[in-house]
Coordinates of C-alpha atoms in Angstrom, one line a residue:
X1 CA 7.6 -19.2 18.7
X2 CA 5.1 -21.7 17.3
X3 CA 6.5 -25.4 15.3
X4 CA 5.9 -23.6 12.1
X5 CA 7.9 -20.3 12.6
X6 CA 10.7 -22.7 14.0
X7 CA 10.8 -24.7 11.2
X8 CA 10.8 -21.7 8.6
X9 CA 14.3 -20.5 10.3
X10 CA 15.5 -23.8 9.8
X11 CA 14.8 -23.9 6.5
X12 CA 16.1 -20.6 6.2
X13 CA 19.7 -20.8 8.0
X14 CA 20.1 -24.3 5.6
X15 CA 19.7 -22.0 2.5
X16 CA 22.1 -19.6 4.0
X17 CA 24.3 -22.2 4.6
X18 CA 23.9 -23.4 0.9
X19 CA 24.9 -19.8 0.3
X20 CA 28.2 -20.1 2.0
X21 CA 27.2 -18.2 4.7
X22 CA 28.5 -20.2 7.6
X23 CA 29.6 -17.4 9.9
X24 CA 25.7 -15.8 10.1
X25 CA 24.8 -19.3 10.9
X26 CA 27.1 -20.1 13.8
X27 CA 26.4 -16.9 15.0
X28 CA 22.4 -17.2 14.6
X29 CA 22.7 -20.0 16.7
X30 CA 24.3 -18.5 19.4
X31 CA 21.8 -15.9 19.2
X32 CA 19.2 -17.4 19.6
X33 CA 20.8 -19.3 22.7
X34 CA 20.8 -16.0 24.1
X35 CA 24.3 -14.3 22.8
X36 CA 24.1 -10.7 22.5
X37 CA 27.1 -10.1 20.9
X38 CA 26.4 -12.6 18.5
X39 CA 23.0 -11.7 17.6
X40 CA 24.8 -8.1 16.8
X41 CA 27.3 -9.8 14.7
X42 CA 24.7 -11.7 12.4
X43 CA 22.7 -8.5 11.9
X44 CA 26.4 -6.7 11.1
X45 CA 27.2 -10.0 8.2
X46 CA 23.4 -9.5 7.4
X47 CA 23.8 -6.0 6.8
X48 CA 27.1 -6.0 4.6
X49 CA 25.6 -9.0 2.2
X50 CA 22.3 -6.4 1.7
X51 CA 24.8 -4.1 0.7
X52 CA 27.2 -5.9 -1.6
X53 CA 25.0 -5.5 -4.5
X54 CA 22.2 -3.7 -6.3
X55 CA 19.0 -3.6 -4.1
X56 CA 17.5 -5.8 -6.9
X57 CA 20.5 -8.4 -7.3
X58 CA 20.1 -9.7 -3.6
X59 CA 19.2 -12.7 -2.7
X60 CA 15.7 -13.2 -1.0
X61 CA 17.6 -15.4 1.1
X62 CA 20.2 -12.8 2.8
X63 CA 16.6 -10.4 2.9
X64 CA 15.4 -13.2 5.2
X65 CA 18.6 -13.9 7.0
X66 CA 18.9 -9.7 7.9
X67 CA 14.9 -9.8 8.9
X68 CA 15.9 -12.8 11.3
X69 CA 19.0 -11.6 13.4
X70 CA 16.9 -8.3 13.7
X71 CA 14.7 -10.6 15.4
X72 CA 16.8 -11.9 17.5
X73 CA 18.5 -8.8 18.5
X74 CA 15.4 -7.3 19.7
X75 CA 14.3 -10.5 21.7
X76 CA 17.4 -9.7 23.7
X77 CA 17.1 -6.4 23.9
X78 CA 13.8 -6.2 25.0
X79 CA 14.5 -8.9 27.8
X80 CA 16.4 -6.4 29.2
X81 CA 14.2 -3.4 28.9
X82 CA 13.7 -3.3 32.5
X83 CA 17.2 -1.9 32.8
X84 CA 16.3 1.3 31.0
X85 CA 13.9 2.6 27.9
X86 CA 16.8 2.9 26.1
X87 CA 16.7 -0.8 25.7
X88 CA 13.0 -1.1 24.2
X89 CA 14.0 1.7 21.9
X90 CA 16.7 -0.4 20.6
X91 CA 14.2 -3.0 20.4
X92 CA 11.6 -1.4 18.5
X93 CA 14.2 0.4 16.1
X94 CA 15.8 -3.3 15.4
X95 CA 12.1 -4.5 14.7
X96 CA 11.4 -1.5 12.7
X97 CA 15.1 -2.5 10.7
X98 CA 13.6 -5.5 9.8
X99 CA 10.8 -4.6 8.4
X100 CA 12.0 -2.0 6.1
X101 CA 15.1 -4.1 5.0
X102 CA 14.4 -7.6 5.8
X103 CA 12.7 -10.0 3.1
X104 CA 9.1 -11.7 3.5
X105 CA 9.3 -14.7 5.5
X106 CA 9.5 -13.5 8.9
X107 CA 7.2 -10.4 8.7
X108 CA 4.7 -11.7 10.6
X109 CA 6.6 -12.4 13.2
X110 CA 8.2 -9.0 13.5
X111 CA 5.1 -7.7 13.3
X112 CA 3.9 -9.4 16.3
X113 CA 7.4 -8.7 18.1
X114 CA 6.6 -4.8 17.8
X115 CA 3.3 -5.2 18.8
X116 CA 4.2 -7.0 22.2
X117 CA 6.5 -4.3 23.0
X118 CA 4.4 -1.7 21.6
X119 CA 1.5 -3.2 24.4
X120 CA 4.4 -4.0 27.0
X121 CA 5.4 -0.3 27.3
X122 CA 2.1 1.1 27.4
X123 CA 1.0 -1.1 29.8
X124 CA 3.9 -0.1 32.1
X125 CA 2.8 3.4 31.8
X126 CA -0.9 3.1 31.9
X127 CA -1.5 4.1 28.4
X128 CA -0.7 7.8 29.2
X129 CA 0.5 9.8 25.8
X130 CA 4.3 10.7 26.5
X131 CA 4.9 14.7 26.9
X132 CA 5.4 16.5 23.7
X133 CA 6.8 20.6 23.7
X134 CA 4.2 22.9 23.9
X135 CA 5.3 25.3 21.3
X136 CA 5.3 22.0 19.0
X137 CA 1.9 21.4 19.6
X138 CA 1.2 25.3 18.9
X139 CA 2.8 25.1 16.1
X140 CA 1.2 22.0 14.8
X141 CA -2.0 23.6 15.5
X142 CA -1.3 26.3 13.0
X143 CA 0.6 24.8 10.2
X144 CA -2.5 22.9 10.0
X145 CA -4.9 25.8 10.1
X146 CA -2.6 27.7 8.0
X147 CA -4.0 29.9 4.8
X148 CA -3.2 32.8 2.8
X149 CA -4.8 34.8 0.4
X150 CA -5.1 33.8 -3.4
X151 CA -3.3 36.0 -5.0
X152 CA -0.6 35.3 -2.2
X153 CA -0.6 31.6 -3.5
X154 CA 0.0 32.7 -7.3
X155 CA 3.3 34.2 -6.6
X156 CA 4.8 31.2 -5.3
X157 CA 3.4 28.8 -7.9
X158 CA 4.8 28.1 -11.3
X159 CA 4.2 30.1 -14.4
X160 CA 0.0 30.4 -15.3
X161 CA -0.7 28.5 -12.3
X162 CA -4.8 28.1 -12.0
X163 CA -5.1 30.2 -15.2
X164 CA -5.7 27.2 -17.2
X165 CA -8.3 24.6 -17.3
X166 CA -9.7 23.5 -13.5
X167 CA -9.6 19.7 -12.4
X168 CA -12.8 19.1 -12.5
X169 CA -14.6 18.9 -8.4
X170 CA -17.1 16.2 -8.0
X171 CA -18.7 15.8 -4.2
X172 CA -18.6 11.6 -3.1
X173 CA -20.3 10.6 -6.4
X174 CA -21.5 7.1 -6.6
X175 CA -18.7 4.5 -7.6
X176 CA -20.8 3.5 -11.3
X177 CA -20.5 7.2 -11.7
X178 CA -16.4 7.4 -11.3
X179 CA -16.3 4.3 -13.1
X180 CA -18.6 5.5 -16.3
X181 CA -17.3 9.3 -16.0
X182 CA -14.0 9.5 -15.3
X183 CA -11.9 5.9 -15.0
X184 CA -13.1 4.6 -18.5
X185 CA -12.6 7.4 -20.0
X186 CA -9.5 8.0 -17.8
X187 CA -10.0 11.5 -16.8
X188 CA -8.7 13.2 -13.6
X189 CA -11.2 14.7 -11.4
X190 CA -11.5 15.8 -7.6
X191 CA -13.3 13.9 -5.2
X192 CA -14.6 16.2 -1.8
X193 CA -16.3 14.4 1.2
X194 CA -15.3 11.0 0.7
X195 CA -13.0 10.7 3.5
X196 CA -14.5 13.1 6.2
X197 CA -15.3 9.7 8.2
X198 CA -11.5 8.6 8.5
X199 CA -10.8 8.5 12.2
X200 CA -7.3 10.4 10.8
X201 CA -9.2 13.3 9.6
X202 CA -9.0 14.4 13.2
X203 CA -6.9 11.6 15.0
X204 CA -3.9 13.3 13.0
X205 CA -4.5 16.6 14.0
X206 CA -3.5 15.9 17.3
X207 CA 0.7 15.6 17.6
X208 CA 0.2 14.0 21.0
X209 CA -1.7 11.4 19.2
X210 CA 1.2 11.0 16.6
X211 CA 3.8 11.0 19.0
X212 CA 2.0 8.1 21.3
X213 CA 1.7 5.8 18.5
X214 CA 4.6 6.4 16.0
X215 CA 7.1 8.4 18.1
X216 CA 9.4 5.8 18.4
X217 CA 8.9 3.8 15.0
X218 CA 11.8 4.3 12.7
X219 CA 11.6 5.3 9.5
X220 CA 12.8 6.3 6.0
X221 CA 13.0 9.7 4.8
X222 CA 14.5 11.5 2.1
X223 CA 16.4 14.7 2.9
X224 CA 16.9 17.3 -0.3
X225 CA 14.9 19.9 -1.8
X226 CA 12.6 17.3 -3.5
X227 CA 11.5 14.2 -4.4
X228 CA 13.4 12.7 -6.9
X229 CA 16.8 14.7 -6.6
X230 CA 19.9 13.5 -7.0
X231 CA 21.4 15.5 -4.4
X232 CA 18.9 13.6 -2.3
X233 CA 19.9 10.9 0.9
X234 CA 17.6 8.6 2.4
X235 CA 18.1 8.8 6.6
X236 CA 16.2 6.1 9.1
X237 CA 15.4 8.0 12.2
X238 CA 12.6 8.0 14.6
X239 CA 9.2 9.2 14.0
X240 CA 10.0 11.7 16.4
X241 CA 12.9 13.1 14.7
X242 CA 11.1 13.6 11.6
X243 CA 8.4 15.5 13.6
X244 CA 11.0 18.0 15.1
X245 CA 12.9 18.7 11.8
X246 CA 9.8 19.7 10.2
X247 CA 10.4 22.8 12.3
X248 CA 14.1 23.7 11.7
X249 CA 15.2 25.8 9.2
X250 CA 18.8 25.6 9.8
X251 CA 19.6 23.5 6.6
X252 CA 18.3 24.3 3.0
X253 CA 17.8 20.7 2.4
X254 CA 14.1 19.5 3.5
X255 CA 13.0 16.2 5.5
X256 CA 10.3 14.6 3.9
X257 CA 8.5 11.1 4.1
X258 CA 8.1 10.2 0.2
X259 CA 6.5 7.3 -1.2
X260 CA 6.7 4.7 1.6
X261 CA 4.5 2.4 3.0
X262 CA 4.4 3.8 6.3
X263 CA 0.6 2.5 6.9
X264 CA 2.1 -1.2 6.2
X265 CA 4.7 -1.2 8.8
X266 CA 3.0 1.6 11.8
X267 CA -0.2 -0.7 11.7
X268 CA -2.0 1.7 14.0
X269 CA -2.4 4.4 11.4
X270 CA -3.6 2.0 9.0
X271 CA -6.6 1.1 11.3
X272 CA -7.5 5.7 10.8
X273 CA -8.6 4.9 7.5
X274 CA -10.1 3.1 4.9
X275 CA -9.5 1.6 1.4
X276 CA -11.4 4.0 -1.3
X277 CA -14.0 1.8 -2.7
X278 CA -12.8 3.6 -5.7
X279 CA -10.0 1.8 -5.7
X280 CA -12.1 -1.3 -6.9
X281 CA -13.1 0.4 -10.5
X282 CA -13.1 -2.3 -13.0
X283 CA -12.8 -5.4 -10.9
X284 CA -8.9 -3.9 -9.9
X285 CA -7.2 -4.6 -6.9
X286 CA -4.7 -2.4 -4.9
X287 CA -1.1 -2.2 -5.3
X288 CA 0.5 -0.3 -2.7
X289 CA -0.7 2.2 -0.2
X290 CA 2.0 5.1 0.3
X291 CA 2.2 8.0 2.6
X292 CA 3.7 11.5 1.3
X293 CA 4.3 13.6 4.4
X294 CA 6.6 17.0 4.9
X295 CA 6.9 20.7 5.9
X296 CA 6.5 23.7 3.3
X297 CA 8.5 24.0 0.6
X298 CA 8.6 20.6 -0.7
X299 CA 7.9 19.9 -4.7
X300 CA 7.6 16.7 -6.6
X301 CA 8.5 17.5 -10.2
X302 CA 6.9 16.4 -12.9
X303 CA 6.5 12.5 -13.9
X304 CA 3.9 10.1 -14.2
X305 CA 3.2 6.4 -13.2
X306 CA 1.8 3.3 -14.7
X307 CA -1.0 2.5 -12.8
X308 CA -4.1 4.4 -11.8
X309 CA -3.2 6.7 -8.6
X310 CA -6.1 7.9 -5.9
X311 CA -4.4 11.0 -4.3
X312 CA -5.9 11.4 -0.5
X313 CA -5.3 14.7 0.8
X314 CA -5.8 14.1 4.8
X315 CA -3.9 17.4 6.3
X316 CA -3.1 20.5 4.9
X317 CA -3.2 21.8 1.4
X318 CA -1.4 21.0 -2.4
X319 CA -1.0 22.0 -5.7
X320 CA -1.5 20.1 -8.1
X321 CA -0.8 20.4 -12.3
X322 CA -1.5 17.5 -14.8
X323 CA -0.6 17.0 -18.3
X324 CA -2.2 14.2 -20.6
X325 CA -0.3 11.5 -22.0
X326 CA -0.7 12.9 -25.3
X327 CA 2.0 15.6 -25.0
X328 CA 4.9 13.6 -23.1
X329 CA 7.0 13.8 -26.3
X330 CA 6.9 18.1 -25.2
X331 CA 7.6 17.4 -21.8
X332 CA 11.6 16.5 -22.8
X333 CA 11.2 13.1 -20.7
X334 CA 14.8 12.3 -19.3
X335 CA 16.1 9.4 -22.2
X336 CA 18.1 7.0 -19.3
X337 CA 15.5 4.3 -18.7
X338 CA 15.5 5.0 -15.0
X339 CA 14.5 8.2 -15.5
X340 CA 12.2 7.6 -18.1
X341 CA 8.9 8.7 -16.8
X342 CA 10.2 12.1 -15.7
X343 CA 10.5 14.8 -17.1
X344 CA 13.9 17.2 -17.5
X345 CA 11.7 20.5 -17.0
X346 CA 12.0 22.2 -14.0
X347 CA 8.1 23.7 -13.8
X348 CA 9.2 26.5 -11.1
X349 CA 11.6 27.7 -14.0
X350 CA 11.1 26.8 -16.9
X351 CA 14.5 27.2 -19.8
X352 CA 12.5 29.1 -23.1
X353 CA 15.8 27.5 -24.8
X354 CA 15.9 24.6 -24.2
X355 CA 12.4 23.2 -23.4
X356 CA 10.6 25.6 -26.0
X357 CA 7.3 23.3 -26.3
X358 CA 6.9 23.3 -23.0
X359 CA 5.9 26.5 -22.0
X360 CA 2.6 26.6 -24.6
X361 CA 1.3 23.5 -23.7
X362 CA -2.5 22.9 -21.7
X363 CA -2.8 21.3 -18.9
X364 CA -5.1 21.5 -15.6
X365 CA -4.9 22.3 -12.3
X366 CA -6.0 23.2 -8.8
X367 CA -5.4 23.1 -5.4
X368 CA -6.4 19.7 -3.4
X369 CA -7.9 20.8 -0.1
X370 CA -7.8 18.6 3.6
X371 CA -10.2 16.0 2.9
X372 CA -10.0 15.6 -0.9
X373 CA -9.8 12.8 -3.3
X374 CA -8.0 13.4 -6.5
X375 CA -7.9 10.7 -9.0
X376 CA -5.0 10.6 -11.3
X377 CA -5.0 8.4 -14.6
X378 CA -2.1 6.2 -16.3
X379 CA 0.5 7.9 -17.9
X380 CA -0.8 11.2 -16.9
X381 CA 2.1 14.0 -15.6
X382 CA 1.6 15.4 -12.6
X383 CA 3.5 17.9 -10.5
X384 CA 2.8 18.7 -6.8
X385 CA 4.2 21.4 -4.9
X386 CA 3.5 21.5 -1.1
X387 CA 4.4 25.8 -1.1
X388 CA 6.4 27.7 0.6
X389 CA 6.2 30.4 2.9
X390 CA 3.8 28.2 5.3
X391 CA 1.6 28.1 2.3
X392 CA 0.5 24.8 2.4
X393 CA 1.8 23.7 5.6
X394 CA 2.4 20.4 7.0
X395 CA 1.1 18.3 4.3
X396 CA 0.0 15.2 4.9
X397 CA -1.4 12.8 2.1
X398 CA -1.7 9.0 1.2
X399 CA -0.9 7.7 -2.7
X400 CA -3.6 4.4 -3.3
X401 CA -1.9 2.8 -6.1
X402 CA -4.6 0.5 -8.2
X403 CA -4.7 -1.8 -11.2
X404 CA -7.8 -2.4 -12.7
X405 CA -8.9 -5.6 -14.7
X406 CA -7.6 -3.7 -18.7
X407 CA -3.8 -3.1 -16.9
X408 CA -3.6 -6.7 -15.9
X409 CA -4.3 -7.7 -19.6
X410 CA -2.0 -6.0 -20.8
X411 CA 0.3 -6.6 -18.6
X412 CA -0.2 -10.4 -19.7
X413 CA 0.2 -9.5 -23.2
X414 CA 3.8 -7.6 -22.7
X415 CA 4.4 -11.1 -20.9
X416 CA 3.1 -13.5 -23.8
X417 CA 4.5 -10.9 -26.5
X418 CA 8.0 -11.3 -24.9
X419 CA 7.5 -14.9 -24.6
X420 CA 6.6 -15.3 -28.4
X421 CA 10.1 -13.7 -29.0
X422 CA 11.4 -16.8 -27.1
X423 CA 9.4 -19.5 -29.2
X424 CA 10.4 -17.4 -32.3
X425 CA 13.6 -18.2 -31.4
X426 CA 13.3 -21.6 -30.2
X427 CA 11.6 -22.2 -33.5
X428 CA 14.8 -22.0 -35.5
X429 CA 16.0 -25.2 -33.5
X430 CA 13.4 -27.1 -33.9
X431 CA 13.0 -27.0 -37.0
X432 CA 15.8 -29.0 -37.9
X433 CA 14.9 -31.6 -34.7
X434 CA 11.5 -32.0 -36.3
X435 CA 12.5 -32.3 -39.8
X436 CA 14.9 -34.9 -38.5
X437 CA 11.7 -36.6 -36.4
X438 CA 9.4 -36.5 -39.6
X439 CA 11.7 -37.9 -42.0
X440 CA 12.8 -40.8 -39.4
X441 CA 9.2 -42.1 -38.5
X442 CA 7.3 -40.9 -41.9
X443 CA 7.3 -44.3 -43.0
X444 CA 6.8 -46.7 -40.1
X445 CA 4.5 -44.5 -37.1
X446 CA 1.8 -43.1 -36.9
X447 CA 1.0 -39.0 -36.4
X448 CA -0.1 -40.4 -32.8
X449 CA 3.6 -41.8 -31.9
X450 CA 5.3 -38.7 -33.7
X451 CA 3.0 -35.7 -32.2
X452 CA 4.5 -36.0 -28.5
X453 CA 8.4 -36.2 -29.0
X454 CA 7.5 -33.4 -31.3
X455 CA 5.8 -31.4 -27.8
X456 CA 9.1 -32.6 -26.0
X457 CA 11.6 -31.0 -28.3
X458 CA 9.8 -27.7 -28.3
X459 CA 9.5 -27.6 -24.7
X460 CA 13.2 -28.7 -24.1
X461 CA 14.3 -25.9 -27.2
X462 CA 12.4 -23.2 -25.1
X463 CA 14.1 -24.3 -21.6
X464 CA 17.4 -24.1 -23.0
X465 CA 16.5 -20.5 -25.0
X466 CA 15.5 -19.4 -21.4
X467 CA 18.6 -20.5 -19.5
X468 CA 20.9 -18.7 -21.7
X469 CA 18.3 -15.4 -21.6
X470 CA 17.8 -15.5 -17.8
X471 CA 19.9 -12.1 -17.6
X472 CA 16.6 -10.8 -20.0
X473 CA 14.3 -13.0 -18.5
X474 CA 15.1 -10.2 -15.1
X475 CA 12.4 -7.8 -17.3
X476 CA 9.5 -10.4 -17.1
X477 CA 7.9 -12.5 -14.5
X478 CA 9.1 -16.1 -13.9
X479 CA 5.5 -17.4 -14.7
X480 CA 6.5 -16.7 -18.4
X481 CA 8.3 -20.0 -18.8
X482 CA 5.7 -22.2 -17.5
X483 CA 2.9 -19.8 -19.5
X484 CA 5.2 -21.0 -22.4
X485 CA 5.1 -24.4 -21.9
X486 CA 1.5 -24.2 -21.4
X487 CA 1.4 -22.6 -24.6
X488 CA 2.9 -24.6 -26.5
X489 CA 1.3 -27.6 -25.2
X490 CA -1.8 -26.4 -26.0
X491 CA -0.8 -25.0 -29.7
X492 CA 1.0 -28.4 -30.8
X493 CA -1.9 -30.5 -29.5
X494 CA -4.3 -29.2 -31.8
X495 CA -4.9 -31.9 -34.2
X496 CA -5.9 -29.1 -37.1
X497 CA -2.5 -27.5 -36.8
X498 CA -0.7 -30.8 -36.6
X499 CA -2.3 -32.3 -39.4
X500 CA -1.4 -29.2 -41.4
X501 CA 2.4 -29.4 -41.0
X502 CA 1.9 -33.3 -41.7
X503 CA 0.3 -33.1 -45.1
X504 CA 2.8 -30.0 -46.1
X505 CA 5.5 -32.4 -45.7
X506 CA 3.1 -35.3 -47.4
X507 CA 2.8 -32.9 -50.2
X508 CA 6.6 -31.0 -50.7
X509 CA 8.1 -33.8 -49.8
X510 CA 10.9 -34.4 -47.4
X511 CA 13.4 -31.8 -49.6
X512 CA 10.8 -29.5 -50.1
X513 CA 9.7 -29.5 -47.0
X514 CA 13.0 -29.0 -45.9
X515 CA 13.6 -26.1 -47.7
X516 CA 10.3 -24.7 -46.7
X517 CA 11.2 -24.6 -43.2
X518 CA 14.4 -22.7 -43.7
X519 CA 12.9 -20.0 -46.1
X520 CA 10.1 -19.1 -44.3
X521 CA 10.5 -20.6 -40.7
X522 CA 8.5 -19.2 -38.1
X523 CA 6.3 -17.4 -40.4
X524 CA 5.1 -20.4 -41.3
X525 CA 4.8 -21.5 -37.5
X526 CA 2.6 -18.7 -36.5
X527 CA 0.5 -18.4 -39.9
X528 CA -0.7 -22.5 -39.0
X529 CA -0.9 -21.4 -35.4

């Protein structure tokens, strides 16, 4: 461990500390003195504090602190790996634990951890692929060469499934015709032979392949009859695990990867492909990377996101169905804000009764083959459906989530809008502070002298509006408050607005002025500004 990783754990454990958490600390430092048992007891502490509270209400710190006795515990258990693999399995798992839960600050160095035992155990076994069942491999072989007949894949669809409109097919058109044809006017469209040269088109085909780099990588999964159910769990097993329940068919309940970043944490699967250059319409930049991956029968209802979404089909087969923005209102969206970009109708089986609109409406659809592109606007429903049957078998697909240069403004303009609503606010305070200021130093300063406590009170009005909203302030970004600042810095230097309230007061006088600001307030504020 370099001087600089050192001293971030320092830093860290004194913020912990700060945090009353003096038993993780004592035991940290035994850990890292080489106590087992302790190491095991600061993950344990870690663990509950990740778990006393909403994912969203725990401290970064504790995030950290979880990340670093993971560290630790693996450091231990991979000196001793020469005792048994069991050993570097616990290891890599305790690695894998901190990447998935841990916070930020010591990602790097987990990363690097897994990699040294990744290269460690290969080394000790000359690189060979470990030995996967045969019938597996078979079986592998066939859910990915799996097909049926049309008219096969109608009766397990929904309702007037590919009797609509078709999503329109393009084949690995230029990116200034995407951008001019389809993104700015935000229409979806299919995308063929864009990804033929991802070392994963064929890399993936081969289990043995999987099973060497990722077998013993844990991982999330969700285990249910789709994705998002409420009957759902999220498990963290092996890599391998997932691989052999995506043959069982003992449990009615499926085992699926959903919307994780599994190319961010098994970096040896990121390297089989490459970022889109789609995904760089309009100057954007890419927001996550997420890999979809599980055996027939699995169905994503129907919702829709906030950002622009290019769907990569790299194994297997889906169905897709897409519904504009324009008709959400007959899509019955769930009303709890969590839920709010779903919708409550069931597309497999639609209730005449009680989603009536539903049925009539237009939409489009098709069937995303190996090797497809499909790009999927803002706002726009989709619903995907893997099959069933071995229809579309063994599915596996990556989600490149991407904000382009138009969503980032307006993404600053919810932030400035919501910040107005704080100088609104603070407004009504300083009203009576600058009335107070004017009618003080009218007579012997100058609009120089007066024009900066002026700036002060605002700012310090604002702050104190802020505290007492920080519960609200959860919705927006913490940049807001120094946007604000900046804001009004720059609105109550300008000499012509300035100047404006000056000769009001000049003119109404100090009563009338008075009474001006009390009527009308911060309509008078944002009519000047």
């Amino acid at each position: 461990m370099d001087a600089g990783g050192g001293e971030k754990r320092a830093a860290l454990l004194r913020r912990i500390t700060e945090e009353g958490g003096f038993a993780f600390v004592a035991s940290a430092e035994k850990a890292a003195a080489g106590d087992v048992r302790a190491a095991e007891a600061a993950r344990e502490m870690a663990w509950e504090q990740l778990h006393s509270a909403p994912r969203d209400e725990v401290g970064a710190a504790w995030r950290d602190a979880y990340a670093l006795a993971c560290l630790h515990v693996a450091a231990l258990r991979a000196a001793a790996a020469g005792v048994g693999d069991d050993e570097r399995r616990a290891a890599l798992r305790a690695l894998d634990m901190g990447l998935i839960m841990g916070g930020g600050l010591l990602r790097a160095e987990l990363e690097d951890a897994i990699a040294r035992v990744v290269a460690d155990h290969r080394g000790a076994n000359g690189g060979e692929a470990e030995g996967v069942a045969g019938g597996n491999v078979e079986r592998w072989k066939e859910g990915i060469a799996g097909d049926r007949d049309l008219a096969d894949v109608l009766k397990l669809l929904p309702v007037k499934s590919l009797s609509c409109k078709q999503i329109e097919r393009r084949a690995c058109i230029s990116l200034e015709t995407f951008i001019n044809d389809y993104f700015k006017c935000e229409s979806p469209v299919i995308l063929s032979g864009c990804i033929d040269h991802w070392p994963a088109r064929t890399k993936w085909k081969d289990i043995n392949y999987l099973e060497r780099i990722a077998g013993d990588r844990t991982i999330p999964v969700e285990v249910g009859k789709h994705h998002p159910c409420t009957e759902s769990k999220q498990e963290l097993i092996t890599f391998s695990q997932f691989l052999e329940r995506m043959w069982s068919s003992d449990s009615p309940n499926l085992t699926y990867v959903a919307q994780h970043p599994l190319l961010d944490q098994i970096k040896e699967l990121r390297e089989d492909i490459t970022v889109p250059e789609y995904c760089h319409a309009g100057d954007g930049e890419l927001q996550s990377l997420n890999a979809w991956f599980g055996p027939h029968g699995t169905v994503t209802p129907l919702h829709h996101n906030p950002h622009h979404n290019l769907f990569a089909q790299v194994l297997g087969r889906k169905y897709f169905r897409l519904y504009p923005a324009s008709v959400s209102v007959d899509l019955y969206p769930h009303t709890e804000t969590m839920l709010s970009n779903a919708s409550q109708v069931d597309l497999d089986s639609i209730d005449d009764k009680e989603f009536p609109k539903t049925g009539g409406l237009e939409f489009m659809d098709g069937i995303l083959e190996e090797g497809d592109l499909l790009y999927i606007p803002p706002k726009w429903w989709h619903y995907m459906s893997y099959g069933a049957d071995h229809l579309f078998y063994l599915p596996l697909d990556l989600s490149f989530v991407f904000i382009d240069d138009k969503a980032l403004t307006a993404n600053h303009t919810v932030y400035i809008n919501y910040g107005k609503r704080f100088l609104l606010e603070s407004a009504n305070v300083f009203w009576i502070w600058m009335t107070c200021i004017l009618t003080i130093h009218m007579g012997n300063a100058s609009h120089t002298s007066i024009q900066p406590i002026c700036i002060f009170l605002l700012q310090q009005s604002i702050l104190t509006l802020l505290v007492h909203n920080a519960r609200s302030l959860k919705l927006c970004k913490s940049v807001v408050c120094n946007d604000m600042i900046d804001f009004v810095r720059v609105l109550l230097s300008s000499q012509k607005v300035f100047h404006v309230w000056i000769k009001r007061f000049e003119s109404l006088g100090c009563n009338g002025f008075i009474q001006m600001l009390f009527t009308r307030r911060s309509q008078f504020f944002f009519n000047d500004y």
